[in-house]
PDB file of C-alpha atoms in Angstrom:
ATOM      1  CA  MET A   1      -2.851   7.209   7.502  1.00 51.00           C
ATOM      2  CA  ASP A   2      -4.524  10.132   9.242  1.00 69.00           C
ATOM      3  CA  TRP A   3      -7.971  11.126   8.031  1.00 78.00           C
ATOM      4  CA  LEU A   4      -9.946  14.352   7.800  1.00 84.00           C
ATOM      5  CA  LYS A   5     -13.659  14.167   8.560  1.00 86.00           C
ATOM      6  CA  VAL A   6     -15.553  16.456   6.183  1.00 91.00           C
ATOM      7  CA  LYS A   7     -19.083  17.248   7.384  1.00 93.00           C
ATOM      8  CA  ILE A   8     -21.423  19.044   4.967  1.00 95.00           C
ATOM      9  CA  TYR A   9     -24.553  20.536   6.537  1.00 95.00           C
ATOM     10  CA  THR A  10     -27.638  20.410   4.339  1.00 94.00           C
ATOM     11  CA  THR A  11     -31.360  19.523   4.445  1.00 92.00           C
ATOM     12  CA  PRO A  12     -33.135  16.159   4.263  1.00 89.00           C
ATOM     13  CA  LYS A  13     -33.736  16.736   0.541  1.00 88.00           C
ATOM     14  CA  GLY A  14     -30.174  17.928   0.093  1.00 91.00           C
ATOM     15  CA  CYS A  15     -28.634  14.726   1.473  1.00 89.00           C
ATOM     16  CA  GLU A  16     -29.190  12.891  -1.808  1.00 87.00           C
ATOM     17  CA  ILE A  17     -27.797  15.712  -3.963  1.00 91.00           C
ATOM     18  CA  VAL A  18     -24.722  16.194  -1.790  1.00 91.00           C
ATOM     19  CA  SER A  19     -24.127  12.437  -1.691  1.00 88.00           C
ATOM     20  CA  ALA A  20     -24.418  12.187  -5.488  1.00 86.00           C
ATOM     21  CA  ALA A  21     -21.840  14.962  -5.906  1.00 88.00           C
ATOM     22  CA  LEU A  22     -19.424  13.120  -3.606  1.00 88.00           C
ATOM     23  CA  TYR A  23     -20.000   9.803  -5.383  1.00 80.00           C
ATOM     24  CA  ALA A  24     -19.202  11.539  -8.698  1.00 78.00           C
ATOM     25  CA  MET A  25     -15.802  12.469  -7.223  1.00 79.00           C
ATOM     26  CA  GLY A  26     -15.152   8.845  -6.296  1.00 75.00           C
ATOM     27  CA  ILE A  27     -15.739   9.485  -2.579  1.00 82.00           C
ATOM     28  CA  TYR A  28     -17.701   6.626  -1.033  1.00 73.00           C
ATOM     29  CA  GLY A  29     -18.272   5.284   2.481  1.00 73.00           C
ATOM     30  CA  LEU A  30     -20.402   8.269   3.430  1.00 82.00           C
ATOM     31  CA  GLU A  31     -22.042   8.860   6.788  1.00 83.00           C
ATOM     32  CA  ILE A  32     -25.488  10.393   6.279  1.00 86.00           C
ATOM     33  CA  PHE A  33     -27.678  11.841   8.998  1.00 86.00           C
ATOM     34  CA  ASN A  34     -31.257  12.662   7.997  1.00 83.00           C
ATOM     35  CA  PRO A  35     -33.523  13.850  10.849  1.00 81.00           C
ATOM     36  CA  ASP A  36     -36.552  12.650   8.877  1.00 76.00           C
ATOM     37  CA  ASP A  37     -35.435   9.108   9.675  1.00 66.00           C
ATOM     38  CA  TYR A  38     -36.334   9.785  13.310  1.00 54.00           C
ATOM     39  CA  LYS A  39     -39.816  11.191  12.765  1.00 58.00           C
ATOM     40  CA  MET A  40     -42.750   9.256  14.148  1.00 49.00           C
ATOM     41  CA  PRO A  41     -45.243   7.703  11.702  1.00 48.00           C
ATOM     42  CA  GLN A  42     -48.163  10.040  10.967  1.00 50.00           C
ATOM     43  CA  LYS A  43     -50.810   7.778  12.506  1.00 46.00           C
ATOM     44  CA  ASP A  44     -53.061   7.992  15.547  1.00 48.00           C
ATOM     45  CA  TYR A  45     -50.740   6.139  17.867  1.00 43.00           C
ATOM     46  CA  THR A  46     -50.479   6.598  21.616  1.00 45.00           C
ATOM     47  CA  TRP A  47     -46.815   6.370  22.470  1.00 45.00           C
ATOM     48  CA  ASP A  48     -46.048   5.032  25.957  1.00 45.00           C
ATOM     49  CA  TYR A  49     -42.427   6.103  25.739  1.00 42.00           C
ATOM     50  CA  ILE A  50     -40.215   7.954  23.293  1.00 43.00           C
ATOM     51  CA  ASP A  51     -36.503   8.178  23.929  1.00 46.00           C
ATOM     52  CA  GLU A  52     -35.473  11.793  24.459  1.00 51.00           C
ATOM     53  CA  GLU A  53     -32.503  11.201  22.164  1.00 52.00           C
ATOM     54  CA  VAL A  54     -34.907  10.390  19.326  1.00 41.00           C
ATOM     55  CA  LEU A  55     -36.805  13.635  19.920  1.00 46.00           C
ATOM     56  CA  GLU A  56     -33.560  15.567  19.937  1.00 56.00           C
ATOM     57  CA  LYS A  57     -32.414  14.007  16.677  1.00 53.00           C
ATOM     58  CA  GLN A  58     -35.633  15.157  14.976  1.00 60.00           C
ATOM     59  CA  GLN A  59     -34.509  18.739  15.597  1.00 66.00           C
ATOM     60  CA  GLU A  60     -30.925  18.360  14.376  1.00 82.00           C
ATOM     61  CA  GLU A  61     -29.574  19.586  11.064  1.00 88.00           C
ATOM     62  CA  ALA A  62     -29.078  17.063   8.276  1.00 90.00           C
ATOM     63  CA  TYR A  63     -25.533  16.383   7.161  1.00 92.00           C
ATOM     64  CA  VAL A  64     -23.361  14.167   4.994  1.00 92.00           C
ATOM     65  CA  CYS A  65     -19.893  13.123   6.191  1.00 89.00           C
ATOM     66  CA  ALA A  66     -17.035  12.096   3.956  1.00 88.00           C
ATOM     67  CA  TYR A  67     -13.503  11.100   4.876  1.00 84.00           C
ATOM     68  CA  VAL A  68     -10.370  12.106   2.972  1.00 84.00           C
ATOM     69  CA  GLY A  69      -6.745  11.381   3.732  1.00 80.00           C
ATOM     70  CA  ASP A  70      -4.697  14.005   5.538  1.00 78.00           C
ATOM     71  CA  THR A  71      -2.334  14.068   2.562  1.00 79.00           C
ATOM     72  CA  ALA A  72      -1.707  16.159  -0.543  1.00 74.00           C
ATOM     73  CA  SER A  73      -4.263  14.183  -2.564  1.00 75.00           C
ATOM     74  CA  GLY A  74      -6.737  14.374   0.315  1.00 80.00           C
ATOM     75  CA  VAL A  75      -6.457  18.138   0.449  1.00 79.00           C
ATOM     76  CA  GLU A  76      -7.012  18.244  -3.315  1.00 79.00           C
ATOM     77  CA  GLN A  77     -10.198  16.240  -2.748  1.00 84.00           C
ATOM     78  CA  LEU A  78     -11.212  18.677  -0.036  1.00 86.00           C
ATOM     79  CA  CYS A  79     -10.684  21.525  -2.490  1.00 83.00           C
ATOM     80  CA  GLU A  80     -12.869  19.688  -4.999  1.00 85.00           C
ATOM     81  CA  ILE A  81     -15.604  19.176  -2.385  1.00 91.00           C
ATOM     82  CA  ARG A  82     -15.591  22.872  -1.522  1.00 88.00           C
ATOM     83  CA  SER A  83     -15.755  23.813  -5.202  1.00 84.00           C
ATOM     84  CA  ALA A  84     -18.609  21.362  -5.817  1.00 88.00           C
ATOM     85  CA  MET A  85     -20.661  22.798  -2.948  1.00 90.00           C
ATOM     86  CA  GLU A  86     -20.122  26.332  -4.280  1.00 86.00           C
ATOM     87  CA  ARG A  87     -21.270  25.196  -7.696  1.00 85.00           C
ATOM     88  CA  ILE A  88     -24.356  23.438  -6.305  1.00 89.00           C
ATOM     89  CA  LYS A  89     -25.275  26.644  -4.443  1.00 86.00           C
ATOM     90  CA  ARG A  90     -25.129  28.569  -7.710  1.00 81.00           C
ATOM     91  CA  GLU A  91     -26.867  26.099  -9.954  1.00 82.00           C
ATOM     92  CA  ILE A  92     -29.656  24.540  -7.859  1.00 86.00           C
ATOM     93  CA  SER A  93     -32.037  27.215  -6.651  1.00 80.00           C
ATOM     94  CA  ASP A  94     -35.395  25.406  -6.712  1.00 83.00           C
ATOM     95  CA  ILE A  95     -34.564  23.022  -3.842  1.00 87.00           C
ATOM     96  CA  ASP A  96     -33.777  24.021  -0.266  1.00 91.00           C
ATOM     97  CA  LEU A  97     -30.305  22.609   0.277  1.00 92.00           C
ATOM     98  CA  GLY A  98     -29.655  24.443   3.531  1.00 93.00           C
ATOM     99  CA  ARG A  99     -26.326  26.031   4.370  1.00 92.00           C
ATOM    100  CA  LEU A 100     -24.043  23.603   2.537  1.00 93.00           C
ATOM    101  CA  ALA A 101     -21.491  24.698   5.115  1.00 92.00           C
ATOM    102  CA  ILE A 102     -18.416  22.507   5.447  1.00 93.00           C
ATOM    103  CA  GLU A 103     -16.838  21.557   8.773  1.00 91.00           C
ATOM    104  CA  VAL A 104     -13.479  19.814   8.728  1.00 87.00           C
ATOM    105  CA  SER A 105     -12.243  17.973  11.813  1.00 84.00           C
ATOM    106  CA  ASN A 106      -8.536  18.291  12.608  1.00 74.00           C
ATOM    107  CA  MET A 107      -8.252  21.451  10.533  1.00 57.00           C
ATOM    108  CA  LYS A 108      -9.206  24.927  11.683  1.00 53.00           C
ATOM    109  CA  ASN A 109     -11.169  27.074   9.225  1.00 49.00           C
ATOM    110  CA  GLU A 110      -8.595  29.855   9.417  1.00 50.00           C
ATOM    111  CA  ASP A 111      -5.896  27.342   8.449  1.00 55.00           C
ATOM    112  CA  TRP A 112      -7.776  26.127   5.373  1.00 52.00           C
ATOM    113  CA  THR A 113      -6.426  28.661   2.888  1.00 53.00           C
ATOM    114  CA  ASN A 114      -2.800  28.157   3.819  1.00 60.00           C
ATOM    115  CA  ASN A 115      -3.151  24.356   3.941  1.00 58.00           C
ATOM    116  CA  TRP A 116      -4.742  24.407   0.515  1.00 58.00           C
ATOM    117  CA  LYS A 117      -2.120  26.760  -0.917  1.00 65.00           C
ATOM    118  CA  LYS A 118       0.607  24.225  -0.139  1.00 62.00           C
ATOM    119  CA  PHE A 119      -0.865  21.846  -2.710  1.00 59.00           C
ATOM    120  CA  PHE A 120      -1.937  24.266  -5.458  1.00 70.00           C
ATOM    121  CA  LYS A 121       1.116  24.206  -7.723  1.00 77.00           C
ATOM    122  CA  PRO A 122       1.709  25.341 -11.322  1.00 84.00           C
ATOM    123  CA  MET A 123       0.299  22.802 -13.772  1.00 86.00           C
ATOM    124  CA  ASP A 124       0.565  22.303 -17.510  1.00 89.00           C
ATOM    125  CA  VAL A 125      -2.837  22.400 -19.209  1.00 90.00           C
ATOM    126  CA  GLY A 126      -3.169  21.687 -22.893  1.00 89.00           C
ATOM    127  CA  GLU A 127      -0.312  22.436 -25.246  1.00 90.00           C
ATOM    128  CA  SER A 128       0.241  26.086 -24.458  1.00 90.00           C
ATOM    129  CA  PHE A 129      -0.870  26.951 -20.906  1.00 93.00           C
ATOM    130  CA  ILE A 130       0.635  26.861 -17.457  1.00 91.00           C
ATOM    131  CA  VAL A 131      -2.060  27.500 -14.838  1.00 90.00           C
ATOM    132  CA  THR A 132      -0.537  28.801 -11.635  1.00 89.00           C
ATOM    133  CA  PRO A 133      -1.534  30.430  -8.348  1.00 84.00           C
ATOM    134  CA  GLU A 134      -0.464  34.031  -7.861  1.00 82.00           C
ATOM    135  CA  TRP A 135       1.939  33.021  -5.086  1.00 82.00           C
ATOM    136  CA  GLU A 136       3.974  30.638  -7.258  1.00 82.00           C
ATOM    137  CA  ILE A 137       4.409  32.095 -10.747  1.00 82.00           C
ATOM    138  CA  PRO A 138       7.066  30.123 -12.671  1.00 81.00           C
ATOM    139  CA  SER A 139      10.157  32.096 -13.678  1.00 80.00           C
ATOM    140  CA  ASN A 140      10.760  30.032 -16.825  1.00 76.00           C
ATOM    141  CA  PRO A 141       7.479  29.053 -18.564  1.00 82.00           C
ATOM    142  CA  HIS A 142       9.280  27.523 -21.593  1.00 82.00           C
ATOM    143  CA  GLY A 143       7.309  29.560 -24.099  1.00 83.00           C
ATOM    144  CA  LYS A 144       3.891  28.730 -22.623  1.00 90.00           C
ATOM    145  CA  SER A 145       1.210  31.244 -21.674  1.00 90.00           C
ATOM    146  CA  VAL A 146       1.093  31.691 -17.892  1.00 92.00           C
ATOM    147  CA  LEU A 147      -2.507  31.867 -16.653  1.00 93.00           C
ATOM    148  CA  VAL A 148      -2.541  33.180 -13.077  1.00 91.00           C
ATOM    149  CA  VAL A 149      -5.591  32.439 -10.950  1.00 86.00           C
ATOM    150  CA  ASN A 150      -6.685  33.059  -7.375  1.00 77.00           C
ATOM    151  CA  PRO A 151      -9.804  30.895  -6.895  1.00 62.00           C
ATOM    152  CA  GLY A 152     -11.085  32.903  -3.942  1.00 56.00           C
ATOM    153  CA  GLY A 153     -13.454  30.111  -2.902  1.00 50.00           C
ATOM    154  CA  ILE A 154     -15.163  29.888  -6.306  1.00 46.00           C
ATOM    155  CA  PHE A 155     -14.969  26.795  -8.484  1.00 52.00           C
ATOM    156  CA  GLY A 156     -12.300  27.043 -11.186  1.00 60.00           C
ATOM    157  CA  SER A 157      -8.716  26.781  -9.954  1.00 63.00           C
ATOM    158  CA  GLY A 158      -7.731  24.831 -13.060  1.00 66.00           C
ATOM    159  CA  SER A 159      -7.050  21.639 -11.125  1.00 67.00           C
ATOM    160  CA  HIS A 160     -10.404  20.000 -11.835  1.00 75.00           C
ATOM    161  CA  GLU A 161     -10.779  17.761 -14.893  1.00 82.00           C
ATOM    162  CA  THR A 162     -13.710  19.754 -16.268  1.00 85.00           C
ATOM    163  CA  THR A 163     -11.783  23.033 -16.192  1.00 88.00           C
ATOM    164  CA  GLN A 164      -8.813  21.426 -17.920  1.00 90.00           C
ATOM    165  CA  LEU A 165     -11.057  19.830 -20.548  1.00 93.00           C
ATOM    166  CA  CYS A 166     -12.601  23.233 -21.277  1.00 95.00           C
ATOM    167  CA  ILE A 167      -9.226  24.978 -21.538  1.00 95.00           C
ATOM    168  CA  CYS A 168      -7.998  22.324 -23.973  1.00 95.00           C
ATOM    169  CA  ALA A 169     -11.181  22.710 -26.033  1.00 97.00           C
ATOM    170  CA  ILE A 170     -10.818  26.517 -26.071  1.00 97.00           C
ATOM    171  CA  GLU A 171      -7.221  26.116 -27.193  1.00 95.00           C
ATOM    172  CA  ARG A 172      -8.211  23.752 -29.993  1.00 95.00           C
ATOM    173  CA  GLU A 173     -11.342  25.578 -31.156  1.00 96.00           C
ATOM    174  CA  SER A 174      -9.677  29.007 -31.055  1.00 95.00           C
ATOM    175  CA  LYS A 175      -7.049  27.813 -33.480  1.00 94.00           C
ATOM    176  CA  GLN A 176      -9.715  26.445 -35.835  1.00 93.00           C
ATOM    177  CA  ILE A 177     -11.868  29.595 -35.694  1.00 94.00           C
ATOM    178  CA  GLN A 178      -8.883  31.821 -36.378  1.00 93.00           C
ATOM    179  CA  GLY A 179      -8.037  29.635 -39.337  1.00 92.00           C
ATOM    180  CA  GLU A 180     -11.573  29.952 -40.692  1.00 90.00           C
ATOM    181  CA  LYS A 181     -12.399  33.569 -39.818  1.00 90.00           C
ATOM    182  CA  GLY A 182      -9.073  35.189 -39.049  1.00 92.00           C
ATOM    183  CA  ALA A 183     -10.224  36.317 -35.581  1.00 91.00           C
ATOM    184  CA  ILE A 184     -12.374  35.241 -32.633  1.00 94.00           C
ATOM    185  CA  ASN A 185     -15.394  37.517 -32.260  1.00 90.00           C
ATOM    186  CA  GLY A 186     -15.837  36.779 -28.553  1.00 95.00           C
ATOM    187  CA  ILE A 187     -16.620  34.244 -25.852  1.00 97.00           C
ATOM    188  CA  LEU A 188     -19.747  33.811 -23.746  1.00 98.00           C
ATOM    189  CA  ASP A 189     -18.652  32.212 -20.466  1.00 97.00           C
ATOM    190  CA  ILE A 190     -21.713  30.814 -18.645  1.00 95.00           C
ATOM    191  CA  GLY A 191     -21.144  30.067 -14.956  1.00 90.00           C
ATOM    192  CA  THR A 192     -17.817  31.866 -15.185  1.00 91.00           C
ATOM    193  CA  GLY A 193     -16.751  31.368 -11.543  1.00 85.00           C
ATOM    194  CA  THR A 194     -13.174  32.662 -11.479  1.00 88.00           C
ATOM    195  CA  GLY A 195     -13.171  33.748 -15.130  1.00 93.00           C
ATOM    196  CA  ILE A 196     -10.406  31.265 -15.905  1.00 93.00           C
ATOM    197  CA  LEU A 197     -11.987  30.102 -19.175  1.00 95.00           C
ATOM    198  CA  SER A 198     -12.531  33.652 -20.407  1.00 97.00           C
ATOM    199  CA  ILE A 199      -8.924  34.486 -19.584  1.00 96.00           C
ATOM    200  CA  ALA A 200      -7.744  31.471 -21.571  1.00 96.00           C
ATOM    201  CA  ALA A 201      -9.900  32.520 -24.553  1.00 97.00           C
ATOM    202  CA  ILE A 202      -8.639  36.118 -24.466  1.00 97.00           C
ATOM    203  CA  MET A 203      -5.071  34.828 -24.341  1.00 96.00           C
ATOM    204  CA  LYS A 204      -5.923  32.804 -27.446  1.00 95.00           C
ATOM    205  CA  GLY A 205      -7.188  35.859 -29.287  1.00 94.00           C
ATOM    206  CA  ALA A 206     -10.831  36.407 -28.299  1.00 96.00           C
ATOM    207  CA  LYS A 207     -11.619  40.104 -28.741  1.00 95.00           C
ATOM    208  CA  GLN A 208     -14.251  40.204 -26.021  1.00 96.00           C
ATOM    209  CA  ALA A 209     -15.480  38.049 -23.132  1.00 97.00           C
ATOM    210  CA  VAL A 210     -18.897  38.198 -21.503  1.00 97.00           C
ATOM    211  CA  CYS A 211     -18.730  36.435 -18.129  1.00 97.00           C
ATOM    212  CA  VAL A 212     -22.089  35.384 -16.653  1.00 95.00           C
ATOM    213  CA  ASP A 213     -22.650  34.005 -13.147  1.00 89.00           C
ATOM    214  CA  ILE A 214     -25.466  33.978 -10.624  1.00 83.00           C
ATOM    215  CA  ASP A 215     -23.037  34.399  -7.705  1.00 79.00           C
ATOM    216  CA  PRO A 216     -22.490  38.127  -6.937  1.00 82.00           C
ATOM    217  CA  ASN A 217     -19.019  37.273  -5.572  1.00 79.00           C
ATOM    218  CA  ALA A 218     -17.951  36.281  -9.082  1.00 84.00           C
ATOM    219  CA  ARG A 219     -17.616  39.904 -10.193  1.00 91.00           C
ATOM    220  CA  GLU A 220     -14.832  40.705  -7.729  1.00 90.00           C
ATOM    221  CA  ILE A 221     -13.065  37.373  -8.290  1.00 88.00           C
ATOM    222  CA  VAL A 222     -13.167  37.684 -12.104  1.00 93.00           C
ATOM    223  CA  GLU A 223     -11.934  41.275 -12.023  1.00 95.00           C
ATOM    224  CA  GLU A 224      -9.080  40.306  -9.707  1.00 92.00           C
ATOM    225  CA  ASN A 225      -8.004  37.404 -11.926  1.00 93.00           C
ATOM    226  CA  MET A 226      -8.267  39.485 -15.097  1.00 96.00           C
ATOM    227  CA  GLU A 227      -6.055  42.158 -13.537  1.00 95.00           C
ATOM    228  CA  MET A 228      -3.486  39.574 -12.416  1.00 93.00           C
ATOM    229  CA  ASN A 229      -3.237  38.415 -16.033  1.00 95.00           C
ATOM    230  CA  GLY A 230      -2.868  41.923 -17.406  1.00 95.00           C
ATOM    231  CA  ILE A 231      -6.228  41.913 -19.203  1.00 96.00           C
ATOM    232  CA  GLU A 232      -7.775  45.348 -19.679  1.00 96.00           C
ATOM    233  CA  LYS A 233     -11.325  45.993 -18.514  1.00 95.00           C
ATOM    234  CA  SER A 234     -12.345  46.918 -22.057  1.00 96.00           C
ATOM    235  CA  LEU A 235     -11.893  43.265 -23.073  1.00 97.00           C
ATOM    236  CA  TYR A 236     -14.481  41.759 -20.730  1.00 97.00           C
ATOM    237  CA  THR A 237     -17.814  42.302 -19.029  1.00 96.00           C
ATOM    238  CA  VAL A 238     -19.143  40.544 -15.932  1.00 96.00           C
ATOM    239  CA  LYS A 239     -22.919  40.099 -15.753  1.00 95.00           C
ATOM    240  CA  ILE A 240     -24.553  38.766 -12.594  1.00 92.00           C
ATOM    241  CA  GLY A 241     -27.754  36.833 -13.199  1.00 89.00           C
ATOM    242  CA  ASN A 242     -29.280  33.603 -14.455  1.00 88.00           C
ATOM    243  CA  ILE A 243     -29.056  33.194 -18.227  1.00 90.00           C
ATOM    244  CA  LEU A 244     -32.105  30.902 -18.039  1.00 87.00           C
ATOM    245  CA  ASP A 245     -34.115  33.868 -16.781  1.00 87.00           C
ATOM    246  CA  GLU A 246     -35.688  35.363 -19.917  1.00 85.00           C
ATOM    247  CA  SER A 247     -35.818  38.883 -18.510  1.00 87.00           C
ATOM    248  CA  PHE A 248     -32.096  38.755 -17.669  1.00 88.00           C
ATOM    249  CA  ALA A 249     -31.169  37.362 -21.080  1.00 85.00           C
ATOM    250  CA  GLU A 250     -33.266  39.952 -22.925  1.00 84.00           C
ATOM    251  CA  LYS A 251     -31.725  42.858 -21.035  1.00 87.00           C
ATOM    252  CA  GLN A 252     -28.131  41.660 -20.816  1.00 90.00           C
ATOM    253  CA  LEU A 253     -27.471  39.563 -23.922  1.00 89.00           C
ATOM    254  CA  VAL A 254     -29.953  40.691 -26.577  1.00 84.00           C
ATOM    255  CA  GLY A 255     -28.419  40.831 -30.035  1.00 86.00           C
ATOM    256  CA  GLN A 256     -25.005  39.539 -28.977  1.00 93.00           C
ATOM    257  CA  LYS A 257     -23.401  36.623 -30.807  1.00 95.00           C
ATOM    258  CA  PHE A 258     -20.197  34.793 -30.010  1.00 96.00           C
ATOM    259  CA  ASP A 259     -17.775  32.540 -31.864  1.00 97.00           C
ATOM    260  CA  ILE A 260     -17.253  30.550 -28.654  1.00 98.00           C
ATOM    261  CA  ALA A 261     -19.691  29.803 -25.842  1.00 98.00           C
ATOM    262  CA  VAL A 262     -18.660  27.697 -22.867  1.00 98.00           C
ATOM    263  CA  ALA A 263     -20.576  26.262 -19.918  1.00 95.00           C
ATOM    264  CA  ASN A 264     -18.727  24.267 -17.274  1.00 91.00           C
ATOM    265  CA  ILE A 265     -21.753  23.503 -15.126  1.00 86.00           C
ATOM    266  CA  MET A 266     -24.087  20.518 -14.643  1.00 83.00           C
ATOM    267  CA  ALA A 267     -25.538  18.302 -17.366  1.00 88.00           C
ATOM    268  CA  ASP A 268     -29.162  19.069 -16.485  1.00 86.00           C
ATOM    269  CA  ILE A 269     -28.528  22.827 -16.594  1.00 88.00           C
ATOM    270  CA  ILE A 270     -26.761  22.479 -19.943  1.00 93.00           C
ATOM    271  CA  ILE A 271     -29.693  20.490 -21.344  1.00 94.00           C
ATOM    272  CA  GLU A 272     -32.089  23.186 -20.149  1.00 92.00           C
ATOM    273  CA  LEU A 273     -29.856  25.865 -21.654  1.00 93.00           C
ATOM    274  CA  LEU A 274     -29.272  24.306 -25.089  1.00 96.00           C
ATOM    275  CA  PRO A 275     -32.512  25.356 -26.873  1.00 96.00           C
ATOM    276  CA  ALA A 276     -31.633  29.007 -26.318  1.00 93.00           C
ATOM    277  CA  MET A 277     -27.962  28.767 -27.309  1.00 95.00           C
ATOM    278  CA  PRO A 278     -28.206  29.201 -31.110  1.00 95.00           C
ATOM    279  CA  GLN A 279     -29.367  32.804 -30.667  1.00 93.00           C
ATOM    280  CA  TYR A 280     -26.048  33.626 -28.969  1.00 95.00           C
ATOM    281  CA  MET A 281     -23.803  31.851 -31.484  1.00 96.00           C
ATOM    282  CA  THR A 282     -22.297  33.101 -34.728  1.00 95.00           C
ATOM    283  CA  GLU A 283     -22.597  30.971 -37.838  1.00 92.00           C
ATOM    284  CA  ASN A 284     -20.384  27.939 -37.279  1.00 92.00           C
ATOM    285  CA  GLY A 285     -19.782  29.093 -33.702  1.00 95.00           C
ATOM    286  CA  VAL A 286     -18.913  26.444 -31.119  1.00 97.00           C
ATOM    287  CA  PHE A 287     -20.510  25.618 -27.770  1.00 98.00           C
ATOM    288  CA  ILE A 288     -18.117  23.924 -25.328  1.00 98.00           C
ATOM    289  CA  MET A 289     -19.941  22.012 -22.581  1.00 97.00           C
ATOM    290  CA  SER A 290     -18.473  20.315 -19.515  1.00 93.00           C
ATOM    291  CA  GLY A 291     -19.293  19.444 -15.918  1.00 87.00           C
ATOM    292  CA  ILE A 292     -20.962  16.383 -17.435  1.00 89.00           C
ATOM    293  CA  ILE A 293     -20.637  13.006 -15.754  1.00 85.00           C
ATOM    294  CA  GLU A 294     -20.268  10.100 -18.174  1.00 87.00           C
ATOM    295  CA  PRO A 295     -23.766   8.602 -17.637  1.00 87.00           C
ATOM    296  CA  ARG A 296     -25.267  11.944 -18.801  1.00 90.00           C
ATOM    297  CA  LEU A 297     -23.085  12.291 -21.894  1.00 94.00           C
ATOM    298  CA  GLU A 298     -25.544  10.899 -24.434  1.00 95.00           C
ATOM    299  CA  ALA A 299     -28.409  12.981 -23.028  1.00 94.00           C
ATOM    300  CA  VAL A 300     -26.360  16.167 -23.510  1.00 96.00           C
ATOM    301  CA  LYS A 301     -25.344  15.198 -27.035  1.00 97.00           C
ATOM    302  CA  ASN A 302     -28.950  14.405 -27.976  1.00 97.00           C
ATOM    303  CA  ALA A 303     -30.097  17.746 -26.553  1.00 97.00           C
ATOM    304  CA  ALA A 304     -27.439  19.545 -28.587  1.00 97.00           C
ATOM    305  CA  VAL A 305     -28.638  17.893 -31.794  1.00 97.00           C
ATOM    306  CA  SER A 306     -32.261  18.731 -30.954  1.00 96.00           C
ATOM    307  CA  ALA A 307     -31.213  22.378 -30.533  1.00 96.00           C
ATOM    308  CA  GLY A 308     -29.840  22.444 -34.077  1.00 95.00           C
ATOM    309  CA  LEU A 309     -26.165  21.966 -33.237  1.00 97.00           C
ATOM    310  CA  GLU A 310     -23.776  19.435 -34.703  1.00 96.00           C
ATOM    311  CA  VAL A 311     -21.661  17.527 -32.181  1.00 97.00           C
ATOM    312  CA  THR A 312     -18.092  17.764 -33.424  1.00 96.00           C
ATOM    313  CA  GLY A 313     -16.125  16.222 -30.587  1.00 95.00           C
ATOM    314  CA  GLU A 314     -16.040  14.827 -27.084  1.00 96.00           C
ATOM    315  CA  GLU A 315     -13.309  14.240 -24.527  1.00 95.00           C
ATOM    316  CA  ILE A 316     -13.413  12.228 -21.315  1.00 93.00           C
ATOM    317  CA  SER A 317     -11.137  12.618 -18.285  1.00 88.00           C
ATOM    318  CA  GLY A 318     -11.833  10.411 -15.314  1.00 80.00           C
ATOM    319  CA  GLU A 319     -15.584  10.555 -14.652  1.00 78.00           C
ATOM    320  CA  TRP A 320     -16.017  13.841 -16.530  1.00 86.00           C
ATOM    321  CA  CYS A 321     -16.864  14.676 -20.132  1.00 93.00           C
ATOM    322  CA  CYS A 322     -16.569  17.666 -22.434  1.00 96.00           C
ATOM    323  CA  VAL A 323     -18.671  18.057 -25.583  1.00 97.00           C
ATOM    324  CA  CYS A 324     -18.107  20.489 -28.449  1.00 98.00           C
ATOM    325  CA  ALA A 325     -20.988  21.328 -30.798  1.00 98.00           C
ATOM    326  CA  ARG A 326     -21.167  23.783 -33.707  1.00 97.00           C
ATOM    327  CA  LEU A 327     -24.056  25.800 -35.030  1.00 95.00           C
ATOM    328  CA  LYS A 328     -24.774  24.373 -38.453  1.00 83.00           C
ATOM    329  CA  LYS A 329     -24.285  26.689 -41.423  1.00 70.00           C
TER     330      LYS A 329
END
């Protein structure tokens, strides 16, 4: 089988974080280059000879290399790697992770989009959705809602387990909320990316979506995907900023409450976010949380309980988990 070499440029500190993200995807056998490994000990030594190659390596950029098959499944993994690096850029701002640029051997950058498009096909998600790229909309959806998405380089094509878990949870919780209240007041979509989860919620009856992301590119991507799905601008708002930033939250979200909140991000960010969530939730509102690897599941559930929420369900797909918690009456 032919292989693609995927090199991710980062920093010495970033090597561990990038490697952990790849391990979480089930990608092992990594090649890691850390220039710190070639630094001389900080002692008063007199060196008779230092190989020039060693000196050169001290100046090189750190990187992590992974290898994926040059096949349909390999390209899907490559898509997942790209999405993970985009998400890490958005969610980890207190550590210098460098460029997180990706270099793929045997595949030109300009060919990436078209190569990837070949393998992004319509997929059934949950009981009532077909998630499809704009270039391959099914002509006969068999009564299902067709959710059209153009990822545009941002995490959230619908192919990842966490996105599918969230869509299924939105589908399930929307039905329950409508049964209890007759309507869905709105959805707060934290780390919205492509807006795919907000689109799913609006299709299920949410009257309003507030899409929050720290990546400025998200605004254009969300607006494009909303338009492709025929959703009017009056039904959603895109806010660029960090919800953990008190000044942003006070200016952009003050006084707003939602029947559904969703965060498909990282477990540690969710844990940090949970204490503030009750102020954004209606009575008996639900917080859907994913992007959680299985070893962090209990920590997220415990944090939800500490925040005054009641854990009402959990789903696991592969290495990934989704937790639903309601604001107690």
